[in-house]
Short mmCIF file of C-alpha atoms in Angstrom, two decimals:
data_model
loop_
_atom_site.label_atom_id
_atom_site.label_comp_id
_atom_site.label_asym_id
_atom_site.label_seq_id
_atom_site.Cartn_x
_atom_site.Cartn_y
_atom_site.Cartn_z
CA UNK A 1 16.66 -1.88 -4.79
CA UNK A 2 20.18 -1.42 -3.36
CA UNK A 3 22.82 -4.04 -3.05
CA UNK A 4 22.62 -6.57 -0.08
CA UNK A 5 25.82 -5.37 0.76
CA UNK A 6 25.43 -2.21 1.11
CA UNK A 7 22.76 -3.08 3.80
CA UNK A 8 19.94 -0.88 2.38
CA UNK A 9 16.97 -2.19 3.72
CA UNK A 10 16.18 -4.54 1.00
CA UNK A 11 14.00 -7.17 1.53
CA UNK A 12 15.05 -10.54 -0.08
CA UNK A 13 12.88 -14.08 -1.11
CA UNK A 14 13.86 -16.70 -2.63
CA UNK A 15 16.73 -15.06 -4.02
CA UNK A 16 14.56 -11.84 -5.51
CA UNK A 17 15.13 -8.87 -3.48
CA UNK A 18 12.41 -5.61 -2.68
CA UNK A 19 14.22 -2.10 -3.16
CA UNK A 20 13.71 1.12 -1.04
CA UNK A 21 12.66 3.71 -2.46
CA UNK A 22 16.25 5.26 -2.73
CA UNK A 23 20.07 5.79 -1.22
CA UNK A 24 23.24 6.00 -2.11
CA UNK A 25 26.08 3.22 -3.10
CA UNK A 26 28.34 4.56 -0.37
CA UNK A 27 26.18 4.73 2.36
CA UNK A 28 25.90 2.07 5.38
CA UNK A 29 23.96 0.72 7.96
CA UNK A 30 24.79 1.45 11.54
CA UNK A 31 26.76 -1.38 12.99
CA UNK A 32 25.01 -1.57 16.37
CA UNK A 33 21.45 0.00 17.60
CA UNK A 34 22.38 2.87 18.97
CA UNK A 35 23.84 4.23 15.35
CA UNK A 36 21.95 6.38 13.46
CA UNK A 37 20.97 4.32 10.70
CA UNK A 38 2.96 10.17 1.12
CA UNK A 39 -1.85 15.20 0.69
CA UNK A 40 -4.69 15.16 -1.99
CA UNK A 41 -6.15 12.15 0.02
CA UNK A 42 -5.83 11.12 4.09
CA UNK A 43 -5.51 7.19 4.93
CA UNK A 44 -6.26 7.82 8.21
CA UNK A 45 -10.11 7.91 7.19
CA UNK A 46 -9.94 6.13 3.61
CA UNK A 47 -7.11 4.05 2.43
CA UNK A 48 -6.20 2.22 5.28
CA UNK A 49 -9.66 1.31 6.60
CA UNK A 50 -10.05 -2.48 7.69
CA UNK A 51 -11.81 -4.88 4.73
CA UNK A 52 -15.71 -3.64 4.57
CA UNK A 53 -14.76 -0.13 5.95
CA UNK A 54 -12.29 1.09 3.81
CA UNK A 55 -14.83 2.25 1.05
CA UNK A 56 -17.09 4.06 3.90
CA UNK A 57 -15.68 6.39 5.92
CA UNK A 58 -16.33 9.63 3.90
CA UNK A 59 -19.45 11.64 4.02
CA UNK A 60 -22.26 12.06 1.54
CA UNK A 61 -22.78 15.70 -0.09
CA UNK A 62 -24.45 17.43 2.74
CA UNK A 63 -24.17 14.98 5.56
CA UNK A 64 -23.92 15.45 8.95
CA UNK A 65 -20.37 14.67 10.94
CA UNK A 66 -22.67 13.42 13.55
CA UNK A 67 -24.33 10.41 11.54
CA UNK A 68 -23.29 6.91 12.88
CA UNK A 69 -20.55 5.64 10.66
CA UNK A 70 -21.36 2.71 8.10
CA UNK A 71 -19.64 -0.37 6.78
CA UNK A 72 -20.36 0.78 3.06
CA UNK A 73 -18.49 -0.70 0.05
CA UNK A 74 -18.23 0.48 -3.06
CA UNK A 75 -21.11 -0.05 -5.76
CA UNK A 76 -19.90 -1.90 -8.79
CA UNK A 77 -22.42 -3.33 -11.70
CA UNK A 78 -23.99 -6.53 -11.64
CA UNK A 79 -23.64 -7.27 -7.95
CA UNK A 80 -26.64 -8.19 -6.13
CA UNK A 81 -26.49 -6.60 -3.03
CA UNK A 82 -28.76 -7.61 0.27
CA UNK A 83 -31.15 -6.19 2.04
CA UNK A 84 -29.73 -3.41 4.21
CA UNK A 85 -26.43 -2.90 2.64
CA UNK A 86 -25.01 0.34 1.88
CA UNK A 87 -22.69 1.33 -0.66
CA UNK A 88 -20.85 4.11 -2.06
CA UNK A 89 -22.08 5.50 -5.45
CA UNK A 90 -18.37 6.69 -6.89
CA UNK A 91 -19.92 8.31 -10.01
CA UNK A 92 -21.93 10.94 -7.73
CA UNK A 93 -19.91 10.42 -4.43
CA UNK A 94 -23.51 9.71 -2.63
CA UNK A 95 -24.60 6.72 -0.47
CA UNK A 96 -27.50 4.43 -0.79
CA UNK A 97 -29.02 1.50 1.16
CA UNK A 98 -31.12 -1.35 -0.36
CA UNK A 99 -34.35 -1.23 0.60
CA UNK A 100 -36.01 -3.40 -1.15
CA UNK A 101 -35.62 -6.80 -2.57
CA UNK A 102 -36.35 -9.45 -5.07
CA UNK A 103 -35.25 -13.20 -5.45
CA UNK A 104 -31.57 -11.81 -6.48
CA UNK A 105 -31.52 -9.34 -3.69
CA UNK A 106 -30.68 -5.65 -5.37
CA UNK A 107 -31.20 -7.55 -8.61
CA UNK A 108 -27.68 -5.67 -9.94
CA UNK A 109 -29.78 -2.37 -10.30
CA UNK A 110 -28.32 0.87 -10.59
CA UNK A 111 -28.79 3.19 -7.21
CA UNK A 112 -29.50 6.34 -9.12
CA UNK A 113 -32.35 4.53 -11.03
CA UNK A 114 -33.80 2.37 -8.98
CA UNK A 115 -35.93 3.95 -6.67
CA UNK A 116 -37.57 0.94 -5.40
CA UNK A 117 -34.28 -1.20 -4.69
CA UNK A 118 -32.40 1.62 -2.96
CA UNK A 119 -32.57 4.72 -1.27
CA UNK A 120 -30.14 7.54 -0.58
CA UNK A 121 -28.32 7.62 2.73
CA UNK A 122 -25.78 8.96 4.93
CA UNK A 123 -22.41 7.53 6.20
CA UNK A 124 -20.36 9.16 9.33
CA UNK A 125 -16.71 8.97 9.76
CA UNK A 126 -16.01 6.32 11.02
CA UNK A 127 -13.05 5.41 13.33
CA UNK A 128 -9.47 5.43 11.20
CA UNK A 129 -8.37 2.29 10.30
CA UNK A 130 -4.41 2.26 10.32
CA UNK A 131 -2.60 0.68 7.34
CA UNK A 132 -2.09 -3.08 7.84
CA UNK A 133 -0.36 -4.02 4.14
CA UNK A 134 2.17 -6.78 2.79
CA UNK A 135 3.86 -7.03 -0.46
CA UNK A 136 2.53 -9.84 -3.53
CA UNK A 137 5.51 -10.63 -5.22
CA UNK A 138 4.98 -11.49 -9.12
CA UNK A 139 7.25 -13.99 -8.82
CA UNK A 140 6.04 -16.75 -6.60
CA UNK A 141 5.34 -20.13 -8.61
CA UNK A 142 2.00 -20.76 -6.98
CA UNK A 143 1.01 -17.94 -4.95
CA UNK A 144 -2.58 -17.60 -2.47
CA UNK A 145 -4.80 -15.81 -4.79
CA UNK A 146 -5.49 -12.08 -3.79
CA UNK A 147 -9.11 -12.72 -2.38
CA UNK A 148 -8.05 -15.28 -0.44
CA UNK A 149 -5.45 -13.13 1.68
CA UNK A 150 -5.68 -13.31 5.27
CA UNK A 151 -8.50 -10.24 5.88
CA UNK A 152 -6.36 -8.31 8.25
CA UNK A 153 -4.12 -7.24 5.06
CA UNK A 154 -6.17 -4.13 4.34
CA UNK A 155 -3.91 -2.69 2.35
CA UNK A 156 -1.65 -5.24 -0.81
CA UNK A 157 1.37 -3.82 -3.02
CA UNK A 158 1.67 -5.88 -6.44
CA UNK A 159 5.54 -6.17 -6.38
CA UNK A 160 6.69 -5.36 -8.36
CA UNK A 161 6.52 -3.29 -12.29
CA UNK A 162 9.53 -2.87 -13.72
CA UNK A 163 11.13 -0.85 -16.59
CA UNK A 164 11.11 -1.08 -20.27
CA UNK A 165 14.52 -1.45 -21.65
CA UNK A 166 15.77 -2.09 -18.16
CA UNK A 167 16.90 0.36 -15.38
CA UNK A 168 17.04 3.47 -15.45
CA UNK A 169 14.29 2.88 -18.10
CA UNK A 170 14.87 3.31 -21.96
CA UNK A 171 11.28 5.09 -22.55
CA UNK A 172 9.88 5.75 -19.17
CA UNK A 173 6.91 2.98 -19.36
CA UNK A 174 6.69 0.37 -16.71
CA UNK A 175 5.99 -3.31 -17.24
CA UNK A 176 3.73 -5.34 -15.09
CA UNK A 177 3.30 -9.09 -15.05
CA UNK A 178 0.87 -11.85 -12.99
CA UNK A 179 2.19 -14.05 -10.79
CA UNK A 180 2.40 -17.80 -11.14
CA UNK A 181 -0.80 -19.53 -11.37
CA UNK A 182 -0.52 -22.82 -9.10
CA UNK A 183 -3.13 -21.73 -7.51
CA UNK A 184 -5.08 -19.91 -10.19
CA UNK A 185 -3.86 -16.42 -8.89
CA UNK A 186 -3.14 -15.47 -12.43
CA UNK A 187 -6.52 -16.19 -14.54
CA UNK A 188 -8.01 -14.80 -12.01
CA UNK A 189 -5.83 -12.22 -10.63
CA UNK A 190 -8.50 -9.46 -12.42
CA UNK A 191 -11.77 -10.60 -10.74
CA UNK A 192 -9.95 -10.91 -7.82
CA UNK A 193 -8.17 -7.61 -7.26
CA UNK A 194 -11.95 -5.80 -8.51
CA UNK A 195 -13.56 -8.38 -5.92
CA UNK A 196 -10.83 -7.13 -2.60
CA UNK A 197 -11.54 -3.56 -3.62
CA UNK A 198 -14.95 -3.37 -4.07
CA UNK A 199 -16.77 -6.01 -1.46
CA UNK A 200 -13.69 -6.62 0.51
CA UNK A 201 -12.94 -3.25 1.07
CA UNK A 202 -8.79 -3.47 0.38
CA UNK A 203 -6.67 -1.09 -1.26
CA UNK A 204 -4.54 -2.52 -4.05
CA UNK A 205 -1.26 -0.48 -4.72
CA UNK A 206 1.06 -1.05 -7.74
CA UNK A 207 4.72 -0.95 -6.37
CA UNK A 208 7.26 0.51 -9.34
CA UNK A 209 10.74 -0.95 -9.35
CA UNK A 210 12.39 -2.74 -6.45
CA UNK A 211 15.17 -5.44 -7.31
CA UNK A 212 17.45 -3.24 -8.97
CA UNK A 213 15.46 -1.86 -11.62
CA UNK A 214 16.00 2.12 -10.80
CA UNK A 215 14.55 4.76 -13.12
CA UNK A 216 15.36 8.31 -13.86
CA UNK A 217 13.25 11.06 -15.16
CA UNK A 218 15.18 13.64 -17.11
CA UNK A 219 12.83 14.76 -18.58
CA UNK A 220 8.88 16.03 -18.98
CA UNK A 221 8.45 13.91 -22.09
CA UNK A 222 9.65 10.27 -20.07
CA UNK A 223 7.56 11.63 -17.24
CA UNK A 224 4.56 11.64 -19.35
CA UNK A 225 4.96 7.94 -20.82
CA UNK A 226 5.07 6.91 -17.46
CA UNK A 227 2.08 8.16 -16.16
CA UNK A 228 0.61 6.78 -19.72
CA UNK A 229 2.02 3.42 -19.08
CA UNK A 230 0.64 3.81 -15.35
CA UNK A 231 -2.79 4.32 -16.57
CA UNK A 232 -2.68 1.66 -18.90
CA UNK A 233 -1.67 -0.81 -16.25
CA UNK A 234 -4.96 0.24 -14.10
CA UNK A 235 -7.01 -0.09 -16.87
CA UNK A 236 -5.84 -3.88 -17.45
CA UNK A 237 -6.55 -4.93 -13.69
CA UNK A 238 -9.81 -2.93 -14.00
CA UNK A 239 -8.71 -0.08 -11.36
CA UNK A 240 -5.89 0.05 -8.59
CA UNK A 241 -5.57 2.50 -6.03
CA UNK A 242 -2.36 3.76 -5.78
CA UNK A 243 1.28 3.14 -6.85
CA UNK A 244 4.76 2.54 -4.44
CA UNK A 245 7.74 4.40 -5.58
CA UNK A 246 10.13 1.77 -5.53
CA UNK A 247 12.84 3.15 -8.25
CA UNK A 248 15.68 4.95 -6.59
CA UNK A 249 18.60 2.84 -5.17
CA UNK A 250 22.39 2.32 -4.85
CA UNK A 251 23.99 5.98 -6.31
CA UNK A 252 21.04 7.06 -8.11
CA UNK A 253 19.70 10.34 -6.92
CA UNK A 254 15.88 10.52 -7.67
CA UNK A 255 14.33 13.04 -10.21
CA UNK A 256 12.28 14.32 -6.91
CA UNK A 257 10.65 17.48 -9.22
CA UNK A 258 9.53 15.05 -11.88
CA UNK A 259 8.52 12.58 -9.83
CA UNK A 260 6.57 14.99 -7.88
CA UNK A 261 4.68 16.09 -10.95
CA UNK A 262 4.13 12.30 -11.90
CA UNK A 263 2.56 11.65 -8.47
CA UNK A 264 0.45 14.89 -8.61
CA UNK A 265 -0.48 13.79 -12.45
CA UNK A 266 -1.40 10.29 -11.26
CA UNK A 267 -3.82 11.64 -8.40
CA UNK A 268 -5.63 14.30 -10.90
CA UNK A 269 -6.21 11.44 -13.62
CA UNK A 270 -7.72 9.35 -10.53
CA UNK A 271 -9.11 11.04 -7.93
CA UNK A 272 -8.20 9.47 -4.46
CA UNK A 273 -4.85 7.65 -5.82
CA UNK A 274 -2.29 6.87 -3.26
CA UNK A 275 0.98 7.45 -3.67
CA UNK A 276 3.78 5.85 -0.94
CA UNK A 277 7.40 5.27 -0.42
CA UNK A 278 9.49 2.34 1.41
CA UNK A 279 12.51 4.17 1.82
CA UNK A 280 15.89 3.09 3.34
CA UNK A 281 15.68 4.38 7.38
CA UNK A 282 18.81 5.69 7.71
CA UNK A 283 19.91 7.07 4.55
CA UNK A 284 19.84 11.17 4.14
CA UNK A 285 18.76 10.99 0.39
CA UNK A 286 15.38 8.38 0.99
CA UNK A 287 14.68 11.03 3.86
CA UNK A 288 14.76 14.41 1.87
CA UNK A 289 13.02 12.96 -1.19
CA UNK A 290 10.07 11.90 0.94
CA UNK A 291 9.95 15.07 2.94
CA UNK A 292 10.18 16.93 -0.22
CA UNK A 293 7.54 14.82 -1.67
CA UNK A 294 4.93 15.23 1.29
CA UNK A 295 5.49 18.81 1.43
CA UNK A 296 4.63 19.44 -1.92
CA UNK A 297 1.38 16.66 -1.48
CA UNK A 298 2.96 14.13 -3.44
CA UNK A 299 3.04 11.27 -0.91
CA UNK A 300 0.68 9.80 1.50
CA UNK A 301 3.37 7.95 3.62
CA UNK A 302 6.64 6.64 3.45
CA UNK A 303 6.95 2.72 4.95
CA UNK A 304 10.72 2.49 6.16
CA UNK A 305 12.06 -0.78 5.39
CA UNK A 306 13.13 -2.63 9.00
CA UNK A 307 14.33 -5.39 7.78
CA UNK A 308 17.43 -7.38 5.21
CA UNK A 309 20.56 -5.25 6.82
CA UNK A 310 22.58 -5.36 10.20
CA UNK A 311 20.75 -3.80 12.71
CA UNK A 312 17.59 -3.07 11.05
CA UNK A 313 15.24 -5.52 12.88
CA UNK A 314 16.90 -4.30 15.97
CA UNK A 315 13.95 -3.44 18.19
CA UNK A 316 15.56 -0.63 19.80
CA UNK A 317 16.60 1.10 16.27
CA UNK A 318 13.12 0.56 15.05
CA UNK A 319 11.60 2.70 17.94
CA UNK A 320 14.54 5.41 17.37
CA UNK A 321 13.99 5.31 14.14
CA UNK A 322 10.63 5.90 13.60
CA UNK A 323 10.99 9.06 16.31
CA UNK A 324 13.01 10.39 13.35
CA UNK A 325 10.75 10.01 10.68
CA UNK A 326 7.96 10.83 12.75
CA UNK A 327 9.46 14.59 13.44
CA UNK A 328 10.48 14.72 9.54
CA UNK A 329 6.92 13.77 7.99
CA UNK A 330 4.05 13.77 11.52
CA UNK A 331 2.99 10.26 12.66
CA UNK A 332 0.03 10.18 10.13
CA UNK A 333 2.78 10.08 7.18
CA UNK A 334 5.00 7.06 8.25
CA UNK A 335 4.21 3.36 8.42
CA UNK A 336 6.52 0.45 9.82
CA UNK A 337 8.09 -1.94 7.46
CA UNK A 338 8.07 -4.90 9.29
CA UNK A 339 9.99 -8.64 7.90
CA UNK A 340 9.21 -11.67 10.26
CA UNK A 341 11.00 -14.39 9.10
CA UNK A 342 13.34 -17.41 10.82
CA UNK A 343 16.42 -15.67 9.12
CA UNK A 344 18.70 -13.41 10.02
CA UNK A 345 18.11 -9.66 10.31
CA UNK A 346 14.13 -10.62 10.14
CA UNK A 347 12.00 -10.01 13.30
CA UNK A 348 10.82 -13.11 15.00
CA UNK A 349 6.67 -12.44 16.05
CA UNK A 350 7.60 -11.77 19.10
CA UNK A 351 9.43 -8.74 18.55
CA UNK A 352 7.60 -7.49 16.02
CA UNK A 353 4.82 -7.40 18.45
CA UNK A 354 6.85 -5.37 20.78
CA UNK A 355 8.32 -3.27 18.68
CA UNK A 356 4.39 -2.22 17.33
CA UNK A 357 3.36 -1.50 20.90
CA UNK A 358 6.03 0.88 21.84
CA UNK A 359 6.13 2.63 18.66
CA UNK A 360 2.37 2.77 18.94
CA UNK A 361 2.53 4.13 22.88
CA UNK A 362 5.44 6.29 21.41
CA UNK A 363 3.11 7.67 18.21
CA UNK A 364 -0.27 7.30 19.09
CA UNK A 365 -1.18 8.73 14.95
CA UNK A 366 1.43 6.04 13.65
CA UNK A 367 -0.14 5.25 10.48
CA UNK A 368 0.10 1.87 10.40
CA UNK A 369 2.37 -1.34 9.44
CA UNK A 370 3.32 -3.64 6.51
CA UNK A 371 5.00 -6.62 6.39
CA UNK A 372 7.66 -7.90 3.62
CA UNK A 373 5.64 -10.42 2.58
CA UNK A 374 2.81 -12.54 2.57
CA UNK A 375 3.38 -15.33 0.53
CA UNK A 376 6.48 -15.59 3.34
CA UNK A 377 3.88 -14.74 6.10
CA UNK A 378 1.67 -17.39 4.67
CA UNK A 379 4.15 -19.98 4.60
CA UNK A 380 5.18 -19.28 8.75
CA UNK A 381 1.09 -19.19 10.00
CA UNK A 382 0.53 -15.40 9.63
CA UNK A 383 2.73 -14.51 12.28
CA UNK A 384 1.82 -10.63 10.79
CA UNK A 385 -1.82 -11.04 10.13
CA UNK A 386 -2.84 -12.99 13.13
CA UNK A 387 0.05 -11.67 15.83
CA UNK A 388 0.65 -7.60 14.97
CA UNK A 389 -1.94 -6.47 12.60
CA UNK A 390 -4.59 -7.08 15.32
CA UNK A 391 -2.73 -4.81 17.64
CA UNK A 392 -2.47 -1.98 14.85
CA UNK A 393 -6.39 -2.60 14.46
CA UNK A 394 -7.27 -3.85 17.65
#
């Protein structure tokens, strides 16, 4: 997270403020518009499907490109599907379709051994979904809980894990907590982030750092204990799907090799794990380490942050902008930051939703948007969920 006043793209709520993924104390923000101011897995197809067709838009072993596509989800245990659902099998990467049923529909049978209850199937590609995400702050006092987030977010960051020992990190672990529970979002913040992924067909990303908390990684051996501490955050939410490198800010040049074998480390230990970026759009040292990390199929996307700093909501710098980024990573790599909020250097609606349409007409591959955040586009009447993220999934 950089300083406010150094304009990096932060986003800021109720006095807590989201980092970029990097930049340097002495850089600035342009002063008018016309300055200058994330692979082993595609989105397009997968990750940033809509909710009940984010889990189906591979193929089975074998099947044909030409098969209508599905809206499969993915099978979990003790679920009783109905009658004509598919799902996706992740232990064999096949498809199956119930069949039959009893009084509890699938009856929480296994595809593979129930022959009666299910049969194997095929799923086409279907259309790409772009990425329509927002940031969860841990912080909110009484928070919507995760299944009950407007269904246009296909796509929610946990904002935000954090050091141990402080930035840049004594040990290299990360520490993750639950938001408040006013509205039970913490007790069931478990159930609920298994439920989006696997019948509501959402990605759930971990974002690393933001607010100040940087980290370095000097070395192989701090490298390691964060992966370790990575895992053992996905194993106590019962699975995520990716993670946002949030940890570079202010003077802090990122360890791009290391981070690049952490990213590559994280997607062997879980096959399909996204990795993204909201870097500052301007700054020269956000732009390399994402271009770096692409190249070497590190990073899905990086989501430049439009939002928090003079200029930045600016319409007209947005579109430039993203023309840079575009011709650094390819349209399919880059996602818009958006922040619609009744404050300054925040997008009202209204120009968010122009902004999306000529960057969209400009970038026909754009990969998608996200908006910082939805607790904030909650509390406005989903000005995101119900104004722009229909146009980015029409």
């Amino acid at each position: 997270m950089k300083n406010l006043l150094t304009y990096l793209g932060m986003a800021a709520i109720g006095g807590a403020i989201l980092a970029g993924c990097g930049g340097g104390a002495s850089d600035s923000a342009p002063a008018n518009s016309s300055a200058a101011r994330p692979s082993a897995m595609t989105l397009d197809a997968a990750a940033s499907a809509s909710p009940g067709e984010a889990e189906g838009v591979g193929t089975a072993a074998g099947a044909s490109a030409a098969v209508a596509p599905c809206n499969a989800v993915t099978w979990s245990a003790g679920i009783n599907y109905p009658l004509g659902t598919v799902v996706l099998y992740a232990p064999n990467g096949l498809y199956y379709k119930v069949v039959q049923v009893a009084g509890n529909g699938s009856d929480g049978t296994t595809p593979t051994i129930s022959t009666w209850y299910w049969a194997q199937t095929t799923c086409g590609v279907a259309a790409a979904k772009k990425i329509t995400a927002g940031y969860y702050p841990n912080w909110t006092p009484s928070p919507l809980r995760i299944r009950d987030v407007n269904a246009r977010y296909n796509l929610i960051y946990l904002f935000a894990a954090t050091p141990v020992g402080g930035p840049p990190g004594s040990t290299g672990a990360v520490t993750w907590s639950a938001p408040g529970n006013g509205r039970g979002a913490a007790t069931k913040l478990k159930a609920d982030i298994q439920y989006a992924r696997s019948t509501q067909g959402r990605k759930i990303i971990l974002s690393v750092g933001g607010a100040g908390n940087g980290m370095s990684f000097p070395n192989r051996s701090k490298s390691q204990t964060f992966v370790n501490s990575i895992a053992a955050i996905h194993a106590q939410l019962g699975g995520i799907d990716g993670m946002d490198w949030n940890t570079f800010e202010g003077n802090q040049t990122p360890d791009t090799a290391e981070m690049i074998w952490i990213s590559l480390e994280l997607k062997k230990r879980f096959p399909g794990f996204i990795i993204s970026a909201p870097p500052a759009p301007w700054n020269p040292v956000d732009k390399e380490f994402c271009r770096a990390m692409a190249a070497a199929g590190a990073l899905d996307y990086a989501a430049p942050q439009y939002y928090d700093g003079p200029d930045l909501a600016n319409p007209a710098y947005v579109v430039e902008n993203i023309r840079q980024w575009v011709s650094l990573l390819g349209a399919s790599h880059v996602v818009v930051g958006f922040g619609i909020d009744n404050a300054t250097n925040y997008m009202t609606r209204d120009q968010a939703i122009t902004t999306w349409k000529q960057v969209k007409a400009n970038h026909p591959d754009i990969r998608g948007g996200f908006d910082w955040s939805i607790h904030t586009d909650e509390a406005q009447g989903w000005p995101f969920a119900n104004g722009v993220a229909p146009l980015i999934n029409p």
